[in-house]
PDB file of C-alpha atoms in Angstrom:
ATOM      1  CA  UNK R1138      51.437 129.741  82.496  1.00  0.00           C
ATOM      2  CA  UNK R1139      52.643 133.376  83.123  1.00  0.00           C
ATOM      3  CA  UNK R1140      50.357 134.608  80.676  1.00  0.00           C
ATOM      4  CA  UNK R1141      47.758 133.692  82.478  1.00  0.00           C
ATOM      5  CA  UNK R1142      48.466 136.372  84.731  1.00  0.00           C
ATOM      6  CA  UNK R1143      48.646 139.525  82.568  1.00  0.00           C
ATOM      7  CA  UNK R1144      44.790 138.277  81.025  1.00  0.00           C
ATOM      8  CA  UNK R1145      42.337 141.460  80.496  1.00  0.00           C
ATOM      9  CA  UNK R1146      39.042 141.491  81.964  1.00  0.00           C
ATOM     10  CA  UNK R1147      38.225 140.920  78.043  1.00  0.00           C
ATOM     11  CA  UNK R1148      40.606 137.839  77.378  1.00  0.00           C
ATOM     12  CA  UNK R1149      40.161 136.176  80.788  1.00  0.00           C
ATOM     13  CA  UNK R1150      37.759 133.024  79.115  1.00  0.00           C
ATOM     14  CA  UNK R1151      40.421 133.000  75.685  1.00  0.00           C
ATOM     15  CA  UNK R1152      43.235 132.282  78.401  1.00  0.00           C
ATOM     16  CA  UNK R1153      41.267 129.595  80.586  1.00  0.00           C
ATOM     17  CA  UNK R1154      41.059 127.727  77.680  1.00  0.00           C
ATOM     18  CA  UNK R1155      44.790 128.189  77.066  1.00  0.00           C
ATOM     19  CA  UNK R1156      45.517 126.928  80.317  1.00  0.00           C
ATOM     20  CA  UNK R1157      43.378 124.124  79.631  1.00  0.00           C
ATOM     21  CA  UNK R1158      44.642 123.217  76.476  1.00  0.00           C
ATOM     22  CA  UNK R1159      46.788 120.352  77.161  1.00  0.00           C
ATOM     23  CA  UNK R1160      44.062 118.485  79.143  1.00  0.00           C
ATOM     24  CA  UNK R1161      41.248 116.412  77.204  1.00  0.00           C
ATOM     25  CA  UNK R1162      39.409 115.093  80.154  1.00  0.00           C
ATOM     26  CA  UNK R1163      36.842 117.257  81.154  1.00  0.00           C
ATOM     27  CA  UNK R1164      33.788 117.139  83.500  1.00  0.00           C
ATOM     28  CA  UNK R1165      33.430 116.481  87.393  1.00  0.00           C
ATOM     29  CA  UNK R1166      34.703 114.199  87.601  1.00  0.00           C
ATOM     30  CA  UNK R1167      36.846 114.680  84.538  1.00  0.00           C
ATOM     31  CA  UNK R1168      36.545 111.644  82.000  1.00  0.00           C
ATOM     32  CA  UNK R1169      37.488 111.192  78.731  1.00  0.00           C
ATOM     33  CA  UNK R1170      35.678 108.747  76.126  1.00  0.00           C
ATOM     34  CA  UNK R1171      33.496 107.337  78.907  1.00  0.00           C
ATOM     35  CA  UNK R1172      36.356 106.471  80.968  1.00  0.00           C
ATOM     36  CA  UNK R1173      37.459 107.953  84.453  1.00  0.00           C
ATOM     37  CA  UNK R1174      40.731 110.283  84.209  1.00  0.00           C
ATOM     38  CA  UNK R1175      44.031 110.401  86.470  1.00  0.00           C
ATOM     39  CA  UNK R1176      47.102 112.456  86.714  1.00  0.00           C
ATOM     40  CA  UNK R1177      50.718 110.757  86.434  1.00  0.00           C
ATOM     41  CA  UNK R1178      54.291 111.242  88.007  1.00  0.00           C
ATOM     42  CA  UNK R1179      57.172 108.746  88.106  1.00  0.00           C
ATOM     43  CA  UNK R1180      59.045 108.403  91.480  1.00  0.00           C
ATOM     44  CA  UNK R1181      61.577 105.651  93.104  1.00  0.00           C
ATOM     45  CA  UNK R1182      62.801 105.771  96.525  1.00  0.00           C
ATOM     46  CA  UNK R1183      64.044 102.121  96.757  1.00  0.00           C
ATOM     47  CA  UNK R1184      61.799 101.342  99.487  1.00  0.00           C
ATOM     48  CA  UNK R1185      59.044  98.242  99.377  1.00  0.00           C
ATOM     49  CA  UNK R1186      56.373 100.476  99.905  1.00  0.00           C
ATOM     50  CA  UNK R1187      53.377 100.911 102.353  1.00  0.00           C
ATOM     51  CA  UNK R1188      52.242  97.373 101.069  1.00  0.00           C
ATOM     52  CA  UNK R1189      55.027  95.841 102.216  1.00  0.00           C
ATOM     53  CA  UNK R1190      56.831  94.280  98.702  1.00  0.00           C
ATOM     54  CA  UNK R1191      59.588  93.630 100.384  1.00  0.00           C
ATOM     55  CA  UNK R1192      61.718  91.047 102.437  1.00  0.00           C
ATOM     56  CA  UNK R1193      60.221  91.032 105.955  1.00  0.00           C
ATOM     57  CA  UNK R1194      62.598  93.045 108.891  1.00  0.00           C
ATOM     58  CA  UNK R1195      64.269  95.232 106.068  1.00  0.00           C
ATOM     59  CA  UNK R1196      62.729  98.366 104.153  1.00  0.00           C
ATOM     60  CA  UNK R1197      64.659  97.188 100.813  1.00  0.00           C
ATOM     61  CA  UNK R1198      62.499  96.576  97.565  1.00  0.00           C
ATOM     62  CA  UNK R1199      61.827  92.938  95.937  1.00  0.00           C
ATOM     63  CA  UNK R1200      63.378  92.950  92.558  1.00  0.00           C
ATOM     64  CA  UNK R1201      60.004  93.130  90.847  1.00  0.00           C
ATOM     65  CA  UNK R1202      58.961  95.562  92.937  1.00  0.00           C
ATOM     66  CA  UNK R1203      61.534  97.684  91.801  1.00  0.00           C
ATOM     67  CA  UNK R1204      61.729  96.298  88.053  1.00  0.00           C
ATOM     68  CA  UNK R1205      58.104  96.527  87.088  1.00  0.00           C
ATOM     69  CA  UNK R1206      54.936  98.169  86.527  1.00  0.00           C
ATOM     70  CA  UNK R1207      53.469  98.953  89.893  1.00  0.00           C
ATOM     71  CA  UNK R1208      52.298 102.200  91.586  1.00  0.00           C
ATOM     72  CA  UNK R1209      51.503 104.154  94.327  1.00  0.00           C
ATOM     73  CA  UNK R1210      47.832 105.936  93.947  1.00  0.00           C
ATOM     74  CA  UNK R1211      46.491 109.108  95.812  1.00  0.00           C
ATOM     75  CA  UNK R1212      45.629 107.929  99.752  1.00  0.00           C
ATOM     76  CA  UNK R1213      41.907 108.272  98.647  1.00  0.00           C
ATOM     77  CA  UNK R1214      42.139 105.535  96.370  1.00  0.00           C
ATOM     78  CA  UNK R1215      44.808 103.427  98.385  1.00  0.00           C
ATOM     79  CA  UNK R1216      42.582 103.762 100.990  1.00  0.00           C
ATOM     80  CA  UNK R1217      39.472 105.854 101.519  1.00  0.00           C
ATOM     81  CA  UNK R1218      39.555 105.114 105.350  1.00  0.00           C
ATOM     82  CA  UNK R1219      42.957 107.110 105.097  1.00  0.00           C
ATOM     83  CA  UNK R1220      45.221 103.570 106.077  1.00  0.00           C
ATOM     84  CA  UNK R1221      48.837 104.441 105.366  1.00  0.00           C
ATOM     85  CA  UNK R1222      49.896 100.994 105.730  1.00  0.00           C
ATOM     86  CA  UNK R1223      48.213  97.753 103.845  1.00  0.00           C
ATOM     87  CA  UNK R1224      45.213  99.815 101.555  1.00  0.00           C
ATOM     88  CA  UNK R1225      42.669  98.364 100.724  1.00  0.00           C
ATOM     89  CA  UNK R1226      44.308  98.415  97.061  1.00  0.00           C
ATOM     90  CA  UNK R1227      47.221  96.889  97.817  1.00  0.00           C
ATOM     91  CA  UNK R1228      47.963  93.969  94.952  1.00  0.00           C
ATOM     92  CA  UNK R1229      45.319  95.255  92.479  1.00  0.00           C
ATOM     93  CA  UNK R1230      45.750  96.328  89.085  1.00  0.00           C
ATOM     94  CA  UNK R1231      44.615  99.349  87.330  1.00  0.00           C
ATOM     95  CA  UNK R1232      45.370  99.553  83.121  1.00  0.00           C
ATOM     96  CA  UNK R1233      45.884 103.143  82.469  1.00  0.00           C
ATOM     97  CA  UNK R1234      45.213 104.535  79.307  1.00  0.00           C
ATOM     98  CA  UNK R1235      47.511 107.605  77.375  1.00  0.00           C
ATOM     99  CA  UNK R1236      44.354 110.312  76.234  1.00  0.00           C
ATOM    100  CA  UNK R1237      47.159 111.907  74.578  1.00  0.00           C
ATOM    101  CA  UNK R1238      46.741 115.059  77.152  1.00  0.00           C
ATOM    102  CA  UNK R1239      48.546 116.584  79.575  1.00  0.00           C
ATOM    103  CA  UNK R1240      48.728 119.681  82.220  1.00  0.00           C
ATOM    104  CA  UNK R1241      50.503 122.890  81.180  1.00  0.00           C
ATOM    105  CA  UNK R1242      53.395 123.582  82.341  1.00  0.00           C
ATOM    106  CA  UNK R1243      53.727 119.659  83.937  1.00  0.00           C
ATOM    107  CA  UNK R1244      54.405 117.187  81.210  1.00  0.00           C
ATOM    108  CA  UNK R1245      54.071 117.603  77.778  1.00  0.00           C
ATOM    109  CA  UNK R1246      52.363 114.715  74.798  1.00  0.00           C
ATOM    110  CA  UNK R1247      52.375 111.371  74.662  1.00  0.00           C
ATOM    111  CA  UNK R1248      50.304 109.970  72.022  1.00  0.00           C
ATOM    112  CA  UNK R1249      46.693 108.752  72.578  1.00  0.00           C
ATOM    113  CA  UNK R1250      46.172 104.705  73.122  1.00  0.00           C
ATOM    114  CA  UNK R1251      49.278 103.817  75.071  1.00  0.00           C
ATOM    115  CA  UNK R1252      47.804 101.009  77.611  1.00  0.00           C
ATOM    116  CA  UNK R1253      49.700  99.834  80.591  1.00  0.00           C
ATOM    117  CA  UNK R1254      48.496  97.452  83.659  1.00  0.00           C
ATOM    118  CA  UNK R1255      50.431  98.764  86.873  1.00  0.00           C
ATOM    119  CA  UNK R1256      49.620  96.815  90.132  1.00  0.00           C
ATOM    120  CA  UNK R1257      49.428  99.250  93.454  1.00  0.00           C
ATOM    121  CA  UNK R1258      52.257  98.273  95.807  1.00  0.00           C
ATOM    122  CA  UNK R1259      53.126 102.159  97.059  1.00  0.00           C
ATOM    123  CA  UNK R1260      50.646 105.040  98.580  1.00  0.00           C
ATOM    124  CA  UNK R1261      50.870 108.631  97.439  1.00  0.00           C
ATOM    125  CA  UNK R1262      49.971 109.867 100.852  1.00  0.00           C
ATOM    126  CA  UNK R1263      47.863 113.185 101.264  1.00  0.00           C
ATOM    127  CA  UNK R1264      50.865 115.186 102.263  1.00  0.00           C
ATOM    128  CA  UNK R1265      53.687 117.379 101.107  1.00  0.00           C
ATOM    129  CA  UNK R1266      55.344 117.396  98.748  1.00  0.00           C
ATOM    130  CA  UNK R1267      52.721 115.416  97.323  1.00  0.00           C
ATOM    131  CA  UNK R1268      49.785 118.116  98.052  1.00  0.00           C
ATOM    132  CA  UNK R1269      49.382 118.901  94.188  1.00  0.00           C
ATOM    133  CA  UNK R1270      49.064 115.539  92.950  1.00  0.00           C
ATOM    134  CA  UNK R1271      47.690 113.387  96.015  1.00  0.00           C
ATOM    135  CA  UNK R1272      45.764 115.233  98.278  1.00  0.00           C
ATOM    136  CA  UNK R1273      42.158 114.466  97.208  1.00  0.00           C
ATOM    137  CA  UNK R1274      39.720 114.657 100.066  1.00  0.00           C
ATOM    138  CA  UNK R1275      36.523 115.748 100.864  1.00  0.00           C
ATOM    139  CA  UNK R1276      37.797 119.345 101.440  1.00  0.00           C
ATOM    140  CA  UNK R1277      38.321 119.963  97.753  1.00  0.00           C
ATOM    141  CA  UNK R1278      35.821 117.564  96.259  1.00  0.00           C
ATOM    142  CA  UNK R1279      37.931 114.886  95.983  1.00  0.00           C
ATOM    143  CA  UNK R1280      40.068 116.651  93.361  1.00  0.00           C
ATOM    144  CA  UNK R1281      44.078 117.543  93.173  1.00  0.00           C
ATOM    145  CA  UNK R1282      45.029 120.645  92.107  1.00  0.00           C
ATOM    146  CA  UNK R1283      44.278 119.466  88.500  1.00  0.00           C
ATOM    147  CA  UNK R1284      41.102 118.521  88.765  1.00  0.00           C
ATOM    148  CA  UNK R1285      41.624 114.648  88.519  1.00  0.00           C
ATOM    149  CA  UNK R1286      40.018 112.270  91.519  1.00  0.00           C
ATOM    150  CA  UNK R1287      42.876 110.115  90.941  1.00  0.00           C
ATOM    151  CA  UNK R1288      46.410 110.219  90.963  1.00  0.00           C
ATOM    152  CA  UNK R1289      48.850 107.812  90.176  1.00  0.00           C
ATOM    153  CA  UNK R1290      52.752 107.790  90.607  1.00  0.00           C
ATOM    154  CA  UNK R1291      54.521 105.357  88.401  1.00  0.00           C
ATOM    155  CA  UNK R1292      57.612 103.579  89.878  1.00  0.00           C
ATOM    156  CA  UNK R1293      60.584 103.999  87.368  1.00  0.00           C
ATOM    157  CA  UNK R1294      63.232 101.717  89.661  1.00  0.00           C
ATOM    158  CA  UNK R1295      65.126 100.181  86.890  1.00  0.00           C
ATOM    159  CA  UNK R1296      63.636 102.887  83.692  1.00  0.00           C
ATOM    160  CA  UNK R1297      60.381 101.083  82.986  1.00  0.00           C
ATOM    161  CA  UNK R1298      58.701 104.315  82.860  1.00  0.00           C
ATOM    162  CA  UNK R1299      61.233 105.739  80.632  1.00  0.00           C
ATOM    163  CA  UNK R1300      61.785 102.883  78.636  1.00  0.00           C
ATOM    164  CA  UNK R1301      57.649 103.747  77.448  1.00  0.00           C
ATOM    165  CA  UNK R1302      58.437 107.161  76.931  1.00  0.00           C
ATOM    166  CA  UNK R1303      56.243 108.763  79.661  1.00  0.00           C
ATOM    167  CA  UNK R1304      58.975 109.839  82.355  1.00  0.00           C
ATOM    168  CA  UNK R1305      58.983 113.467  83.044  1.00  0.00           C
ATOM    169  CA  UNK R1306      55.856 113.530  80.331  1.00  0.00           C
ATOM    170  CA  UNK R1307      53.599 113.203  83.229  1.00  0.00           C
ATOM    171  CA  UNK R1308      50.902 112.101  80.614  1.00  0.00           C
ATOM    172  CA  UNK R1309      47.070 112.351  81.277  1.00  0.00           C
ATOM    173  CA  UNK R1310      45.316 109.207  81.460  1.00  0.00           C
ATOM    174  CA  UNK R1311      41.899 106.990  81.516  1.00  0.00           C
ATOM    175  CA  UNK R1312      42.085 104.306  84.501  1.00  0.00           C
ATOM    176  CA  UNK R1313      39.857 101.016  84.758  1.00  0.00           C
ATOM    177  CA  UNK R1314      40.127  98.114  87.406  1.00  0.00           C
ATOM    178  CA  UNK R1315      42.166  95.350  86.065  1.00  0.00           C
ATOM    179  CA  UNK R1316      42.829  91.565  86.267  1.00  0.00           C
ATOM    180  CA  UNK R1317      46.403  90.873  86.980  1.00  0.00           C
ATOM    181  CA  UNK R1318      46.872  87.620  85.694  1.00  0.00           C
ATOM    182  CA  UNK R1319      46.171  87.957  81.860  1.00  0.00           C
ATOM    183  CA  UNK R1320      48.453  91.409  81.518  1.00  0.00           C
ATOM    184  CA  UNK R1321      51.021  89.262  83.011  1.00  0.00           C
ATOM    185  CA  UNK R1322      50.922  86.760  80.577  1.00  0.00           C
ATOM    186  CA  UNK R1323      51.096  89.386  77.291  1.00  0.00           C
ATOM    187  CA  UNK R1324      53.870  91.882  78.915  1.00  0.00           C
ATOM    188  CA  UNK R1325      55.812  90.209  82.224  1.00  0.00           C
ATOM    189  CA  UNK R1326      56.806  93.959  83.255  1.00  0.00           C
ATOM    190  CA  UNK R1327      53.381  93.953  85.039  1.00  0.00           C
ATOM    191  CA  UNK R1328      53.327  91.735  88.210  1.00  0.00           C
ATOM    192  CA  UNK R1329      51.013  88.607  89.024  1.00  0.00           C
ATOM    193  CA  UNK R1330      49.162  87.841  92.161  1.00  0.00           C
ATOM    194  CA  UNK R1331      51.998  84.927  93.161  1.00  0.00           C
ATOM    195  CA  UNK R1332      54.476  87.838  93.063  1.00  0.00           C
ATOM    196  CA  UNK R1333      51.662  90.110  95.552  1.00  0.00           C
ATOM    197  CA  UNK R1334      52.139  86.784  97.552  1.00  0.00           C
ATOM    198  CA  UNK R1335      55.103  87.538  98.798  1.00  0.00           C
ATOM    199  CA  UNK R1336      54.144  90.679 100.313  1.00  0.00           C
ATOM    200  CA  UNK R1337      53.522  91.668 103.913  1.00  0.00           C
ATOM    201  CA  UNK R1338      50.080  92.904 103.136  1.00  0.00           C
ATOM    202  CA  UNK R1339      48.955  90.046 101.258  1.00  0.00           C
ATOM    203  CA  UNK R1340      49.732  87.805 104.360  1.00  0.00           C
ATOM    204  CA  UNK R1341      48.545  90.486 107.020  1.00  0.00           C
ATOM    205  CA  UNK R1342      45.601  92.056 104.741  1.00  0.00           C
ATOM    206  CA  UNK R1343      44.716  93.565 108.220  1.00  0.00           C
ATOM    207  CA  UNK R1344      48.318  95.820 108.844  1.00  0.00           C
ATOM    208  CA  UNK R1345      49.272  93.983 111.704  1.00  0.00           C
ATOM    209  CA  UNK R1346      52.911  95.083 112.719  1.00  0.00           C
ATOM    210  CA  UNK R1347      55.820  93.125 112.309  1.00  0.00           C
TER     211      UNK R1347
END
C-alpha cells in the first residue's frame, strides 16, 4: 500500500489497479458473477449479542452461539432503521460465498467456491473501531471504506472460522439470503430456527427490555 503513495502523475491509473488487485468484485454496488459482494472479519467477545442468544438476566453466550456459524452484519443490514437491539435480521441466514479475492493490505487468498450459511445473531454497529468495515450509511453511499454495501464479521468463539481457513484472511465474498433449516441438516456448525428460539429477540421480535 505505500507505493501507492510515491505514484507519478504518469503511473497514478497502473497503481489504482495495483491497489485493486486483490478485489474481484467490482461495480456499485460491487458484485461478482451476478451475485452481491461483502467484506469479512472474525471477532468474539463472549457476549450473546444484540439479538439476545443468550440465557435471559446474564450477558453470557449460548453454547451454539459461541460454537457455530453465526454473525454480526454492518447496522445497515442488521437494521436499516439503525435498531441496535433485536434487527430486523436477527435469526436469518445469509450463505456467503469465497470469490477468491481480497483487500490489500487486509487479508490475503482464500480460494474461490468456499460456501458457508452463517445465521445473524450479533450487529456490527456503525461506530469505532468498526468505522472501516461497518459504517455504511447514506453519507458514503452505503459503502465501507472498501467499497462493499455489506459487511459481515464472522464469530470464531470456539475456531470455527479458523478451522475453514479464513481467520485473519478476511476473504472477499458473494452473499445471498438463506434458509436455515436445510444448511443445518448438511453441516450442524450452522444453527436452526429451534436454536433462534431460544433467543430474546425471537420471543420479543419488538426489543422490549428485560
Amino acid at each position: 500500500m505505500a507505493s501507492v503513495s510515491f505514484c507519478t502523475v504518469v503511473s497514478f491509473l497502473f497503481c489504482m489497479v495495483y491497489v485493486d488487485a486483490g478485489q474481484k468484485c467490482h461495480g456499485s454496488p460491487r458484485m461478482y458473477k451476478g451475485k452481491r459482494c461483502a467484506s469479512t472479519t472474525f471477532y468474539h467477545d463472549g457476549r450473546k449479542g444484540a439479538c439476545g442468544c443468550g440465557p435471559d438476566h446474564t450477558d453470557k453466550q449460548f453454547w451454539w452461539n459461541r460454537n457455530s456459524f453465526v454473525t454480526a452484519p454492518n447496522q445497515h443490514l442488521f437494521d436499516s432503521g439503525g435498531k441496535t437491539w433485536c434487527g430486523g435480521v436477527c435469526g436469518k441466514c445469509f450463505r456467503l460465498t469465497t470469490t477468491g479475492g481480497w483487500i490489500n493490505g487486509q487479508g490475503e487468498e482464500v480460494p474461490e467456491g468456499q460456501s458457508y450459511v452463517f445465521m445473524a445473531t450479533n450487529l456490527c454497529p456503525n461506530k469505532w473501531p468498526n468505522l472501516a468495515w461497518c459504517s455504511q450509511s447514506w453519507q458514503n453511499g452505503y459503502k465501507n471504506k472498501y467499497g462493499y454495501g455489506a459487511h459481515f464479521d464472522l464469530e470464531d468463539g470456539a475456531g470455527q472460522i479458523a478451522a475453514i481457513g479464513w481467520k485473519g484472511k478476511n476473504p472477499e465474498v458473494t452473499w445471498e439470503w438463506s434458509d436455515c433449516y436445510w444448511p443445518h441438516k448438511h453441516d450442524r456448525r450452522t444453527p436452526n430456527d429451534g436454536m433462534y428460539s431460544q433467543c430474546y429477540c425471537s420471543r420479543h421480535p419488538g426489543g422490549e427490555k428485560k
